[in-house]
Amino acid sequence: MPSRLLYLVRHAEQDQTGEEEADTGLSARGRRQATLLGERLRGTDFAAVHHGPSRRAAETAALVAAALPGVPVCEDDRAGDHMPHDTDPAGQPEPYANFLAGFTERDRLDGPRVTAEAVSRFATAPAEGDVRELIITHNFLVAWLVRHALEAPERRWIGLNHQNAGLTVIRYTPAAPPTLIALNDVAHLPPDLRATGLPPAYHL
């Protein structure tokens, strides 16, 4: 039976020394996270490593791919940082409503379209064979694909928060619903490199 194992990773920690909205690369901690993730994935038979166009995603992918010789690395806008669903803020808890209010009209139009393309391309069983693909992306897409796999309400992409360099794995086959194999797994990171990317209140 054909299957796709989709490995999803939120990019490693971003350098925060520049402007708040700047497309900066990785911090020193982020480079360590990405290198350790690559060591964990060494030897995995990936068909490809896909990454979004941001510097932090591209740099994470390059460091991970250094441990995956021969695996092609591809930039793909479908793995970018997009609002995955134009969720109505009405009826949402106040923090979620305020969060949704920060998106532009363009975000609300383009994000769901690109995300639907990502689902069509990556969140399906292959026509034949067993395929493993790695996507270095952002929290929103990982959250959306987890929500999609679990058939949760569309609004539940909000509140699914993933650590930098955390690993999520979903299996797709033609005979059954998607299977969530791993979620936000950071076993490859020492304690001092965990919890980055999460709100402070979520640190364990």
Short mmCIF file of C-alpha atoms in Angstrom, two decimals:
data_model
loop_
_atom_site.label_atom_id
_atom_site.label_comp_id
_atom_site.label_asym_id
_atom_site.label_seq_id
_atom_site.Cartn_x
_atom_site.Cartn_y
_atom_site.Cartn_z
CA MET A 1 0.00 0.00 0.00
CA PRO A 2 1.49 3.39 -0.94
CA SER A 3 2.15 5.80 1.90
CA ARG A 4 3.56 9.25 2.50
CA LEU A 5 5.43 10.06 5.69
CA LEU A 6 5.38 13.82 5.97
CA TYR A 7 7.96 15.22 8.38
CA LEU A 8 7.05 18.76 9.43
CA VAL A 9 9.43 21.10 11.23
CA ARG A 10 8.99 24.62 12.43
CA HIS A 11 12.15 26.54 11.51
CA ALA A 12 14.82 26.90 14.17
CA GLU A 13 15.04 29.95 16.42
CA GLN A 14 15.19 33.26 14.55
CA ASP A 15 17.78 35.95 15.24
CA GLN A 16 15.90 38.64 17.18
CA THR A 17 18.60 41.32 17.10
CA GLY A 18 17.22 43.11 14.03
CA GLU A 19 13.92 44.86 13.40
CA GLU A 20 10.90 43.04 14.73
CA GLU A 21 9.38 42.36 11.29
CA ALA A 22 12.69 41.78 9.46
CA ASP A 23 13.29 38.51 7.62
CA THR A 24 16.37 37.62 9.64
CA GLY A 25 18.19 34.33 9.66
CA LEU A 26 18.88 32.05 12.61
CA SER A 27 20.28 32.89 16.00
CA ALA A 28 23.30 30.98 17.33
CA ARG A 29 20.84 28.85 19.31
CA GLY A 30 18.80 28.29 16.17
CA ARG A 31 21.85 27.04 14.28
CA ARG A 32 22.52 24.54 17.04
CA GLN A 33 18.89 23.40 16.97
CA ALA A 34 18.96 22.86 13.21
CA THR A 35 22.27 21.00 13.33
CA LEU A 36 20.99 18.67 16.05
CA LEU A 37 17.80 18.05 14.08
CA GLY A 38 19.90 17.11 11.08
CA GLU A 39 21.84 14.62 13.19
CA ARG A 40 18.59 13.08 14.37
CA LEU A 41 17.34 12.70 10.79
CA ARG A 42 20.66 11.46 9.36
CA GLY A 43 20.13 8.35 7.25
CA THR A 44 16.41 8.98 6.63
CA ASP A 45 15.58 8.22 3.01
CA PHE A 46 13.90 11.51 2.11
CA ALA A 47 12.75 12.16 -1.43
CA ALA A 48 13.29 15.88 -0.83
CA VAL A 49 13.62 18.64 1.72
CA HIS A 50 11.17 21.49 1.05
CA HIS A 51 11.36 24.87 2.74
CA GLY A 52 9.56 28.18 2.65
CA PRO A 53 11.18 31.31 1.20
CA SER A 54 12.06 33.04 4.48
CA ARG A 55 15.71 33.22 5.54
CA ARG A 56 15.05 31.38 8.78
CA ALA A 57 13.40 28.48 6.94
CA ALA A 58 16.10 28.37 4.24
CA GLU A 59 18.94 28.41 6.78
CA THR A 60 17.28 25.70 8.86
CA ALA A 61 16.87 23.55 5.75
CA ALA A 62 20.50 24.02 4.73
CA LEU A 63 21.81 22.97 8.14
CA VAL A 64 19.50 19.94 8.30
CA ALA A 65 20.33 18.95 4.73
CA ALA A 66 24.05 18.94 5.54
CA ALA A 67 23.32 15.65 7.34
CA LEU A 68 21.33 14.30 4.37
CA PRO A 69 23.81 14.04 1.49
CA GLY A 70 22.21 13.57 -1.91
CA VAL A 71 18.73 14.71 -0.83
CA PRO A 72 17.50 17.59 -3.01
CA VAL A 73 16.56 20.83 -1.24
CA CYS A 74 13.74 22.86 -2.81
CA GLU A 75 12.29 26.26 -1.98
CA ASP A 76 8.50 26.19 -2.16
CA ASP A 77 6.14 29.07 -1.46
CA ARG A 78 3.52 26.56 -0.31
CA ALA A 79 5.74 25.96 2.72
CA GLY A 80 5.80 29.67 3.56
CA ASP A 81 4.37 31.66 6.44
CA HIS A 82 0.70 32.09 5.50
CA MET A 83 -2.56 32.62 7.33
CA PRO A 84 -4.09 29.19 6.63
CA HIS A 85 -7.77 30.02 7.08
CA ASP A 86 -9.81 33.23 7.12
CA THR A 87 -11.25 32.49 10.54
CA ASP A 88 -14.09 34.73 11.67
CA PRO A 89 -13.06 36.48 14.92
CA ALA A 90 -16.71 36.71 16.04
CA GLY A 91 -17.33 34.38 18.93
CA GLN A 92 -13.63 33.69 19.48
CA PRO A 93 -11.96 34.25 22.87
CA GLU A 94 -10.62 37.79 23.12
CA PRO A 95 -6.93 36.84 22.66
CA TYR A 96 -7.78 34.90 19.49
CA ALA A 97 -10.02 37.68 18.16
CA ASN A 98 -7.24 40.23 18.71
CA PHE A 99 -4.76 37.92 17.00
CA LEU A 100 -7.01 37.50 13.95
CA ALA A 101 -7.56 41.25 13.72
CA GLY A 102 -3.87 41.69 12.94
CA PHE A 103 -4.12 40.06 9.51
CA THR A 104 -4.59 42.14 6.38
CA GLU A 105 -7.16 41.63 3.66
CA ARG A 106 -4.36 40.31 1.43
CA ASP A 107 -3.40 37.78 4.14
CA ARG A 108 -7.00 36.60 4.26
CA LEU A 109 -7.16 36.13 0.50
CA ASP A 110 -3.73 34.71 -0.33
CA GLY A 111 -2.99 32.64 2.77
CA PRO A 112 -5.90 30.17 2.54
CA ARG A 113 -5.33 29.76 -1.21
CA VAL A 114 -1.64 28.88 -0.80
CA THR A 115 -2.39 26.65 2.18
CA ALA A 116 -4.99 24.72 0.18
CA GLU A 117 -2.33 24.16 -2.46
CA ALA A 118 0.02 22.85 0.23
CA VAL A 119 -2.62 20.40 1.46
CA SER A 120 -3.26 19.20 -2.09
CA ARG A 121 0.45 18.67 -2.74
CA PHE A 122 1.72 17.28 0.54
CA ALA A 123 -1.18 15.98 2.66
CA THR A 124 -2.16 13.05 0.46
CA ALA A 125 -1.08 9.49 -0.21
CA PRO A 126 1.25 9.07 -3.20
CA ALA A 127 0.10 7.23 -6.30
CA GLU A 128 2.56 4.43 -5.62
CA GLY A 129 5.45 3.47 -3.39
CA ASP A 130 6.49 4.83 -0.02
CA VAL A 131 7.55 8.47 0.10
CA ARG A 132 9.21 10.42 2.89
CA GLU A 133 9.37 14.21 2.59
CA LEU A 134 10.63 16.85 4.99
CA ILE A 135 9.11 20.33 5.10
CA ILE A 136 10.86 23.14 6.96
CA THR A 137 8.06 25.63 7.47
CA HIS A 138 6.32 27.82 10.05
CA ASN A 139 3.97 27.32 12.97
CA PHE A 140 0.81 28.15 11.02
CA LEU A 141 1.25 25.44 8.37
CA VAL A 142 2.26 22.78 10.89
CA ALA A 143 -0.79 23.67 12.98
CA TRP A 144 -3.08 23.58 9.95
CA LEU A 145 -1.82 20.18 8.76
CA VAL A 146 -2.22 18.71 12.25
CA ARG A 147 -5.76 20.12 12.44
CA HIS A 148 -6.46 18.78 8.95
CA ALA A 149 -5.18 15.31 9.84
CA LEU A 150 -7.38 15.14 12.93
CA GLU A 151 -10.42 16.57 11.11
CA ALA A 152 -10.71 19.19 13.84
CA PRO A 153 -12.77 22.38 13.32
CA GLU A 154 -11.03 24.85 11.04
CA ARG A 155 -10.68 27.45 13.80
CA ARG A 156 -8.47 25.07 15.79
CA TRP A 157 -5.34 25.98 13.86
CA ILE A 158 -5.20 28.80 16.40
CA GLY A 159 -3.71 27.64 19.68
CA LEU A 160 -1.57 24.86 18.20
CA ASN A 161 1.91 26.10 19.03
CA HIS A 162 5.10 24.33 17.98
CA GLN A 163 8.61 24.68 19.26
CA ASN A 164 11.43 25.81 17.02
CA ALA A 165 12.99 22.73 15.39
CA GLY A 166 10.18 20.57 16.80
CA LEU A 167 9.35 17.51 14.71
CA THR A 168 5.83 16.44 13.70
CA VAL A 169 5.20 13.38 11.49
CA ILE A 170 1.96 12.48 9.71
CA ARG A 171 1.34 9.34 7.65
CA TYR A 172 -1.02 9.34 4.66
CA THR A 173 -2.36 6.21 2.96
CA PRO A 174 -5.30 5.70 0.57
CA ALA A 175 -7.01 3.23 2.92
CA ALA A 176 -7.36 5.20 6.15
CA PRO A 177 -7.48 8.70 7.61
CA PRO A 178 -4.12 10.39 8.26
CA THR A 179 -2.18 9.08 11.25
CA LEU A 180 -0.40 11.50 13.56
CA ILE A 181 2.81 9.67 14.48
CA ALA A 182 4.75 12.40 16.28
CA LEU A 183 3.79 15.86 17.49
CA ASN A 184 6.17 18.68 18.42
CA ASP A 185 8.91 16.17 19.30
CA VAL A 186 12.12 17.82 20.55
CA ALA A 187 13.94 14.77 21.93
CA HIS A 188 16.93 15.75 19.78
CA LEU A 189 17.35 19.04 21.68
CA PRO A 190 18.89 19.46 25.13
CA PRO A 191 16.69 21.24 27.69
CA ASP A 192 18.36 24.62 27.17
CA LEU A 193 17.36 24.62 23.49
CA ARG A 194 13.74 23.61 24.01
CA ALA A 195 10.62 25.80 24.30
CA THR A 196 11.91 28.46 21.90
CA GLY A 197 9.09 29.68 19.72
CA LEU A 198 6.49 29.11 22.42
CA PRO A 199 4.81 31.85 24.46
CA PRO A 200 6.46 32.15 27.90
CA ALA A 201 3.34 30.85 29.64
CA TYR A 202 3.69 27.57 27.72
CA HIS A 203 7.19 26.75 28.93
CA LEU A 204 7.30 23.54 30.96
#
